[in-house]
Coordinates of C-alpha atoms and ligand atoms in Angstrom, one line a residue:
X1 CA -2.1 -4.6 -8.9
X2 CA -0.8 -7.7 -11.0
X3 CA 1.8 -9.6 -9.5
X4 CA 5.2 -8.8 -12.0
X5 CA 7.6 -11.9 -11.9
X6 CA 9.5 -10.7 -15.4
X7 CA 10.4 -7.8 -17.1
X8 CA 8.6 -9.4 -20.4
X9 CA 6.0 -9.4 -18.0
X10 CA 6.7 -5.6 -16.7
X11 CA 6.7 -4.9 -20.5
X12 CA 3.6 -6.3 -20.7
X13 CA 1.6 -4.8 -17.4
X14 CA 2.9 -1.4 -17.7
X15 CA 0.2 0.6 -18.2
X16 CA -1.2 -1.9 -15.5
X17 CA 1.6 -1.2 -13.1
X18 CA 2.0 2.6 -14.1
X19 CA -1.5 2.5 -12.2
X20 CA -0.8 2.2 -8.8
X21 CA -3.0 4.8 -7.1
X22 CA -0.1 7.6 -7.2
X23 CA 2.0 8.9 -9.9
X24 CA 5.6 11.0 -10.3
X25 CA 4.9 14.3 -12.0
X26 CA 8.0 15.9 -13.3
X27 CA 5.8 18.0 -15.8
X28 CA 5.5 20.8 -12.9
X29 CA 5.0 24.5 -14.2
X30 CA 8.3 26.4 -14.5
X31 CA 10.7 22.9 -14.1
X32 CA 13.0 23.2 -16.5
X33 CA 15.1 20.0 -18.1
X34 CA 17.6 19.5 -16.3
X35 CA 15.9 20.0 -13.2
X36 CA 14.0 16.7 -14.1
X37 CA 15.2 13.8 -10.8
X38 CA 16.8 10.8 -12.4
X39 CA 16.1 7.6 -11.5
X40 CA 16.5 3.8 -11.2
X41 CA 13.5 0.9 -11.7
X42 CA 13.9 -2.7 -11.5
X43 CA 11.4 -5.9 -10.3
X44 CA 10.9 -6.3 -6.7
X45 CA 8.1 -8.1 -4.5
X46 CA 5.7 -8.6 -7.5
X47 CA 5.9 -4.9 -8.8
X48 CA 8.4 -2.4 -9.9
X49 CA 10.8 -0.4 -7.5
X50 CA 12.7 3.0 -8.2
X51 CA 14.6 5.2 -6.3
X52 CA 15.2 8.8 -7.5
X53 CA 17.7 11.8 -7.2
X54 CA 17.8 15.1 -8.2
X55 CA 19.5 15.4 -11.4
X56 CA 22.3 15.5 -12.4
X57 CA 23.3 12.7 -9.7
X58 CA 24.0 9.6 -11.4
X59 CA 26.8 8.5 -9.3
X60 CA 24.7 8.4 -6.4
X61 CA 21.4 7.2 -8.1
X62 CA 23.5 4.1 -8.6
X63 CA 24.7 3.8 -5.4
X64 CA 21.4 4.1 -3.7
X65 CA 19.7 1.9 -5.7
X66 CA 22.0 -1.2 -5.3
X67 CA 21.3 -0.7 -1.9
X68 CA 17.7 -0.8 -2.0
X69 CA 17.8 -3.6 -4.7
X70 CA 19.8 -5.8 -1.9
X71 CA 17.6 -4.9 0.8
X72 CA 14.5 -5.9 -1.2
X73 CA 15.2 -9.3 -2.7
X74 CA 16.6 -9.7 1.3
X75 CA 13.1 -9.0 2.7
X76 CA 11.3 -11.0 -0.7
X77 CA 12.7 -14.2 0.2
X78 CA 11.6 -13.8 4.0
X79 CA 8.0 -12.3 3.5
X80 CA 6.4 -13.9 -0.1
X81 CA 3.8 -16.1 0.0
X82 CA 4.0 -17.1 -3.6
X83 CA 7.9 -18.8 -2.2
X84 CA 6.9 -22.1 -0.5
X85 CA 10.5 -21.1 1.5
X86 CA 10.2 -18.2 2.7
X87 CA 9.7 -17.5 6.6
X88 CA 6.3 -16.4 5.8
X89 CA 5.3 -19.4 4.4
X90 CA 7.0 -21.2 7.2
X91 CA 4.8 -19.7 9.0
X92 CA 1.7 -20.7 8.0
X93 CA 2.0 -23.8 7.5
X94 CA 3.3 -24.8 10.7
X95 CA 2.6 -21.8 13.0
X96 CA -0.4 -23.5 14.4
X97 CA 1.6 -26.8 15.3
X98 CA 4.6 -24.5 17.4
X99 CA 5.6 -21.4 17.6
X100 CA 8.0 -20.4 14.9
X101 CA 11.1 -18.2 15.5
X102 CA 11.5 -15.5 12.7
X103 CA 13.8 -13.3 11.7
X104 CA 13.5 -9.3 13.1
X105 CA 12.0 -8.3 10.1
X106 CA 9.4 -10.7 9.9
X107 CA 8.6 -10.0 13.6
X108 CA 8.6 -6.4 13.1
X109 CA 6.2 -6.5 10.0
X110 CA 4.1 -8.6 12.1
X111 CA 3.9 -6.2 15.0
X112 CA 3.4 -3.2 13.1
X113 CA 0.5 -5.5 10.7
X114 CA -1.0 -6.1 14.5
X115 CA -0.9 -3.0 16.0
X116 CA -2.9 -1.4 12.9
X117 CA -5.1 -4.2 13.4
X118 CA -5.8 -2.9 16.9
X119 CA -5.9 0.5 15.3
X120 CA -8.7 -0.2 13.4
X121 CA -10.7 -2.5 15.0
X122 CA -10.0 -5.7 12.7
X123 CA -10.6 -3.5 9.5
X124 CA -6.8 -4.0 8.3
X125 CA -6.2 -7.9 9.5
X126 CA -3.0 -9.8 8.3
X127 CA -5.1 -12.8 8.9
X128 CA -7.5 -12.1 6.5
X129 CA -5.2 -14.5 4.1
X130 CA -8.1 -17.5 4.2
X131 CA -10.8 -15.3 2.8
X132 CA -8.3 -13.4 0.3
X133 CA -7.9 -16.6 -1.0
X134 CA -11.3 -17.7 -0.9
X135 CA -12.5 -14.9 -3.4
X136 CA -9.6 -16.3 -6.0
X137 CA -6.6 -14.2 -5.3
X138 CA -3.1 -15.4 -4.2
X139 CA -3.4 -18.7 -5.9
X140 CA -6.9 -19.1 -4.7
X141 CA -9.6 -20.3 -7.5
X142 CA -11.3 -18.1 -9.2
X143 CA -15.5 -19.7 -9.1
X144 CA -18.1 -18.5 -11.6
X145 CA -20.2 -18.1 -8.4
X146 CA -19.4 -16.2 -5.6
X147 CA -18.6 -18.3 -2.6
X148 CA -22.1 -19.0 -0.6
X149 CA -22.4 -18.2 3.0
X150 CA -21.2 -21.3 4.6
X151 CA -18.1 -21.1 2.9
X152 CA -17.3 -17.4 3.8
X153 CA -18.3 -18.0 7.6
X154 CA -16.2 -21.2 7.8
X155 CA -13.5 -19.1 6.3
X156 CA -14.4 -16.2 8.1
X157 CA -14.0 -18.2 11.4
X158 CA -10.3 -18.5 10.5
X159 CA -9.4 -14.5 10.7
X160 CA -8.7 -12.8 13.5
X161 CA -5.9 -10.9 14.4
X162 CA -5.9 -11.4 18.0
X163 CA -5.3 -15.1 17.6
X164 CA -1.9 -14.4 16.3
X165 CA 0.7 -14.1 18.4
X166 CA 3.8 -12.1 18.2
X167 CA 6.8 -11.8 20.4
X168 CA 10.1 -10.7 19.8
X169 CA 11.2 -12.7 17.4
X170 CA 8.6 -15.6 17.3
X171 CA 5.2 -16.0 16.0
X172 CA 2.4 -18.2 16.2
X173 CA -1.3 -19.0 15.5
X174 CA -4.1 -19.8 18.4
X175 CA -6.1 -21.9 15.6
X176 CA -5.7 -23.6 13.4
X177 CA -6.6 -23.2 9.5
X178 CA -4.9 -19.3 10.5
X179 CA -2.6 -18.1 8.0
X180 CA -1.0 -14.4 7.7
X181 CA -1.2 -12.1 4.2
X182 CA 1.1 -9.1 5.1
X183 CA 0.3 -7.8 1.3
X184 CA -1.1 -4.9 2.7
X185 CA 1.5 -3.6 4.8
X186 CA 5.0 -5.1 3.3
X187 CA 5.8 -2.8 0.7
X188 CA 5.6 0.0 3.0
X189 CA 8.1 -1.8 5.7
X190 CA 10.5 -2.2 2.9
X191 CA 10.2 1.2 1.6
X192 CA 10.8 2.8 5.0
X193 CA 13.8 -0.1 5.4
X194 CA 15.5 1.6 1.9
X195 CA 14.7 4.6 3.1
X196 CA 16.7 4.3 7.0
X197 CA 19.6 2.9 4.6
X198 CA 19.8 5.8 2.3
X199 CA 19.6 8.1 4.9
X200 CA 22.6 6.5 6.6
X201 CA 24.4 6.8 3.9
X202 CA 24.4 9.9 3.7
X203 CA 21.9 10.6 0.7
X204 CA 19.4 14.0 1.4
X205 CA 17.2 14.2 -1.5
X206 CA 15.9 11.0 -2.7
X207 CA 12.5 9.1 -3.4
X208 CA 12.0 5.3 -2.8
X209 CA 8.8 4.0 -4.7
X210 CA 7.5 0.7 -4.3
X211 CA 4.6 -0.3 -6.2
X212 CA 3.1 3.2 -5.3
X213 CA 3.9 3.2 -2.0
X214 CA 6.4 6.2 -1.7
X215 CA 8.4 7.9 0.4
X216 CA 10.2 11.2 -0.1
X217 CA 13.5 12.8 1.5
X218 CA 14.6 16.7 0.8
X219 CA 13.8 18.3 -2.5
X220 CA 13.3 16.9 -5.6
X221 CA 15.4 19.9 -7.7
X222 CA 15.8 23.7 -6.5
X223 CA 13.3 24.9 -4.5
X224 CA 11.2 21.8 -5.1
X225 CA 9.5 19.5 -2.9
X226 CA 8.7 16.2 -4.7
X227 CA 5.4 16.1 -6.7
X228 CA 3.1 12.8 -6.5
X229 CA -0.2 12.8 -8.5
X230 CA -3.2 11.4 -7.0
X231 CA -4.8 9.1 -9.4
X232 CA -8.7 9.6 -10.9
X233 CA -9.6 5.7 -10.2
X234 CA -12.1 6.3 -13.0
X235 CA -10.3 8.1 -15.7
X236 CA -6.4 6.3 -14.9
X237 CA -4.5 9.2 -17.7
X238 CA -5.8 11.7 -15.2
X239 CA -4.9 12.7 -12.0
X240 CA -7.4 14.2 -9.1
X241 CA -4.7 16.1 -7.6
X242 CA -1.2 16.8 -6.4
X243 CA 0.6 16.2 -3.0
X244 CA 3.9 18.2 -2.3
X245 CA 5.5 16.1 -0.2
X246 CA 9.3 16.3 1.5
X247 CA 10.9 16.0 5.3
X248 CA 10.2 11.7 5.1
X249 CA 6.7 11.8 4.3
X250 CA 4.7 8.9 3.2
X251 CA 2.2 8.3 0.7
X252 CA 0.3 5.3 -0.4
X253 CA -3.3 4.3 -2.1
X254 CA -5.3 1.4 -2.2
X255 CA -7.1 1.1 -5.0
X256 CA -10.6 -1.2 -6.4
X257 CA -8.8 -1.1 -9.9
X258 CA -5.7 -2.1 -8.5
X259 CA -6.7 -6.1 -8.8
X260 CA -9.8 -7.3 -8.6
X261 CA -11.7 -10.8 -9.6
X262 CA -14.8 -11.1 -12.3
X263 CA -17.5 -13.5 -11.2
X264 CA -20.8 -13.7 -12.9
X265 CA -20.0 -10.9 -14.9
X266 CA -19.5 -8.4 -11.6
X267 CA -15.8 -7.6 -10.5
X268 CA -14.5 -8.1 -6.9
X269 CA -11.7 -6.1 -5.6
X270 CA -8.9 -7.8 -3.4
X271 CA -9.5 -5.8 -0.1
X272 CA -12.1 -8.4 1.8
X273 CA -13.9 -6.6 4.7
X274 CA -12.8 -9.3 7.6
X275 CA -16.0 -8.4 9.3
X276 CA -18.5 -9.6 6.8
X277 CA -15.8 -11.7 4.7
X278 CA -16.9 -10.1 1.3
X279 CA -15.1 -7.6 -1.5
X280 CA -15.1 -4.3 0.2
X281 CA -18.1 -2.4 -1.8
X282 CA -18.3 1.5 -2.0
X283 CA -15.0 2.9 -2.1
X284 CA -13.2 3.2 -5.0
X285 CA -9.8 4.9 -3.9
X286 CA -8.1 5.7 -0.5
X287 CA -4.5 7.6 0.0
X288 CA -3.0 8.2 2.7
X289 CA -0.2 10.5 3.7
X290 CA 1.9 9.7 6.9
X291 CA 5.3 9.7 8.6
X292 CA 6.1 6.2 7.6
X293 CA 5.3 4.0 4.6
X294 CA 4.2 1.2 7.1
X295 CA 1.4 3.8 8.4
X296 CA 0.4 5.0 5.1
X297 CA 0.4 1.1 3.3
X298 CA -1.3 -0.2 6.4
X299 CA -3.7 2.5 6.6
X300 CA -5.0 3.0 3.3
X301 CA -5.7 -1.0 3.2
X302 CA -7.6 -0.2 6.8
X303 CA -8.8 2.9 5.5
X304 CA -10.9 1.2 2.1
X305 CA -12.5 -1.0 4.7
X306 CA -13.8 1.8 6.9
X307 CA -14.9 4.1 4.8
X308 CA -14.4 8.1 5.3
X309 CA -16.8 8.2 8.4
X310 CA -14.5 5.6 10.5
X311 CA -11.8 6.2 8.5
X312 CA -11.5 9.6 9.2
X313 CA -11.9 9.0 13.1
X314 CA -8.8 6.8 13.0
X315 CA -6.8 9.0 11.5
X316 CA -7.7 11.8 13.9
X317 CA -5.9 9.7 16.4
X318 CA -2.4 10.1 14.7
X319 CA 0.0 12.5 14.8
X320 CA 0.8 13.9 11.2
X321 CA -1.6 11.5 9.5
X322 CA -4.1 12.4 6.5
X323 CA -6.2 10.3 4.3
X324 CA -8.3 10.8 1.3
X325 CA -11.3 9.0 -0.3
X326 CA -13.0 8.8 -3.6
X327 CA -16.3 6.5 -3.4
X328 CA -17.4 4.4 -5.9
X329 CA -19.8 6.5 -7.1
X330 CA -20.8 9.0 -10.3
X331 CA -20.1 11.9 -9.8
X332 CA -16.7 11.6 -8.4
X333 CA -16.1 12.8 -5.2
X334 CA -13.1 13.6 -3.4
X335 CA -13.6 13.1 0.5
X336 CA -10.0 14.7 2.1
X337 CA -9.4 15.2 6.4
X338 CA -8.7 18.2 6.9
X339 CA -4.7 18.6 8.0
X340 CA -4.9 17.0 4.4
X341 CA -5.2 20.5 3.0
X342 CA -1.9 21.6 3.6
X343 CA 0.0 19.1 1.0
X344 CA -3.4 18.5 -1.4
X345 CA -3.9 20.8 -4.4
X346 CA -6.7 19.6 -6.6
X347 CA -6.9 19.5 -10.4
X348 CA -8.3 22.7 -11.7
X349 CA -11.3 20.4 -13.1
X350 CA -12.1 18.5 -9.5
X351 CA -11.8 21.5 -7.3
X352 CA -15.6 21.5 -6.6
X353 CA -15.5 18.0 -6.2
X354 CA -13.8 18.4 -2.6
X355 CA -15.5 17.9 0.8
X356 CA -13.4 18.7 3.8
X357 CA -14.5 15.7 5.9
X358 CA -15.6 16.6 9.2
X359 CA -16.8 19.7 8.0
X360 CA -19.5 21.7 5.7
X361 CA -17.2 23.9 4.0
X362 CA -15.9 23.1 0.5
X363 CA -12.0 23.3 -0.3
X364 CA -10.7 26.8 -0.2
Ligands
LIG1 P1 -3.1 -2.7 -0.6 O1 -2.9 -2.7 -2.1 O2 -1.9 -2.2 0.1 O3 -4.4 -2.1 -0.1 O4 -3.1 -4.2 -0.1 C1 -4.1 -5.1 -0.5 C2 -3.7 -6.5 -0.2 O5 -3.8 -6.7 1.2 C3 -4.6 -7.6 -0.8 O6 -4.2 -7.9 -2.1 C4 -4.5 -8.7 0.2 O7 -3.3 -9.4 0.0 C5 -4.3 -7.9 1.5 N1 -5.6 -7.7 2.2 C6 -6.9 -7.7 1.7 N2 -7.8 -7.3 2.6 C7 -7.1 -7.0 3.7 C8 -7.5 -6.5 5.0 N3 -8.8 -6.3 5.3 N4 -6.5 -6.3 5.9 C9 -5.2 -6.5 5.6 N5 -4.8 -7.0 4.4 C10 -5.7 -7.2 3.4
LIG2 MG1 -1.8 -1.2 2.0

């Protein structure tokens, strides 16, 4: 996804940012009008943020939204890379002189970004940042070559989640050259931060989205649990499927479309396999559905690197966890675990595109 710094810019990326691997469907059979959730979107952490409410709930919409709009720019200005400021950038510029003390949130993200790392074996790594950059994104340079081997390795000899260390409340790097990219995991921390503030509130039935990665509260109108559409990575006006999501579920995808590099005519996407310090290749789509928006944004980065063979091991591990994949490949597929089943209903056209992974049987 592009990074969004104005909303000229929004104007201008919107069927860019409209993209991110999950979409709100209000267009449900038998909703009428006024049934239709309201909602709220403004500019936060490089992408656009809404919270919604069941119509007719303006009063509240309001509310809710300042809240999440405070919390937001609060955790922006400790965790961007692109501000020279910011505790994150603190961080890795000096976190392999001393250790650094950070703020709670900081150290939480960190924790969480690590113990995902451990989760999947170094397939979702926060210290990836010196070969994101390497491959042109996050201010990196964009070559008309791809980088040659000595340059990955050297870069590649920089990663490694293990030589970061985190303890309550301060962080720092074994090596130096180590620098920390928490753009796969963030947006789900702060959408599960909105989301403990709403519920304090007060509020039942709400939806905080952030850059796609969503999380959902009560009912989105009578009866109704809210509706996210699964994105066709190929065909972006489609969707694969639905997910009928409520009770604080989490969903989030990671995406090959989502931003990605051109070099000698071939595109690049930004998730770098930390193992071989290349572009993942092969997938072109992973969601994941979980019990926090940490789990599912950290997961569905980890997930795109591992493939559905891995991938689908890790997730058997976790409690109320499921995951779905779509490989770059023609025809599309649609690779789903199976507790998946419950909240997934595909589009008429892609029903005999599922495989229940795991398993012979085709979705019934
Ligand atoms: P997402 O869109 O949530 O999958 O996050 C992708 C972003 O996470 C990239 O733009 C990088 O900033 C960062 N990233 C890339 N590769 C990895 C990786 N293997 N582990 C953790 N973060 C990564
Ligand atoms: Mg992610």
């Amino acid at each position: 996804m592009k990074r969004i710094t104005s909303l000229r810019a929004l104007a201008r990326a919107w069927p860019v940012i409209t993209s991110a691997g999950v979409t709100l469907l209000w267009t449900v059979a038998g909703c009428v009008p006024e049934d239709k959730p309201v909602s709220e979107t403004w500019l936060a952490m490089g992408t656009f943020a809404s919270v919604h409410v069941p119509a007719p709930d303006q009063r509240a919409l309001s509310h809710y939204a300042g809240e999440a709009r405070d919390l937001l720019a609060e955790l922006e200005e400790l965790l961007s890379i692109y501000r020279p400021e910011s505790e994150l950038s603190r961080l890795n510029r000096e976190g392999a002189l001393a250790a650094q003390v950070v703020s709670e949130h900081t150290s939480r993200v960190l924790e969480a970004a690590t113990n995902y790392a451990y989760l999947t074996r170094g397939a979702f790594d926060p210290t990836v940042a010196p070969l994101v950059r390497l491959w042109g994104f996050n201010n990196g340079r964009v070559c008309e070559l791809p980088p040659d081997a000595q340059a990955i390795e050297s870069n590649r000899r920089m990663v490694g989640w293990v030589h970061l260390v985190v303890s309550n409340r301060w962080a720092k790097f074994e090596h130096a050259g180590m620098s920390v990219d928490l753009g796969g995991i963030a947006k789900g921390y702060a959408v599960d931060l909105c989301y403990e503030r709403l519920r304090k509130l007060g509020a039942r039935n709400f939806m905080v989205n952030l850059g796609g990665n969503i999380r959902c509260a009560g009912i989105a109108r009578r009866n109704g649990s809210w509706k996210i559409g699964v994105r066709n990575p190929f065909r972006r006006d489609r969707i694969v499927g639905t997910l009928s999501m409520s009770n604080g579920l989490a969903v989030a995808t990671s995406g090959n479309y989502e931003r990605f590099v051109e070099i000698g005519g071939q595109r690049y996407t930004h998730i770098i396999d930390p193992r071989t310090g290349w572009p993942v290749q092969g997938m072109a789509a992973v969601t994941v559905l979980a019990t926090t928006a940490t789990e599912a944004d950290a997961l569905s980065t980890g997930l795109f690197v591992l493939g559905p063979d891995e991938g689908s091991k890790v997730v058997a591990q976790l409690g109320d966890c499921h995951a779905l994949f779509i490989p770059d490949q023609a025809p599309l597929r649609i690779l789903i675990t199976p507790g998946l089943r419950r909240y997934f209903t595909p589009a008429a056209e892609y029903a005999g595109s599922i495989e229940i992974l795991g398993s012979l049987r085709n979705f019934k």
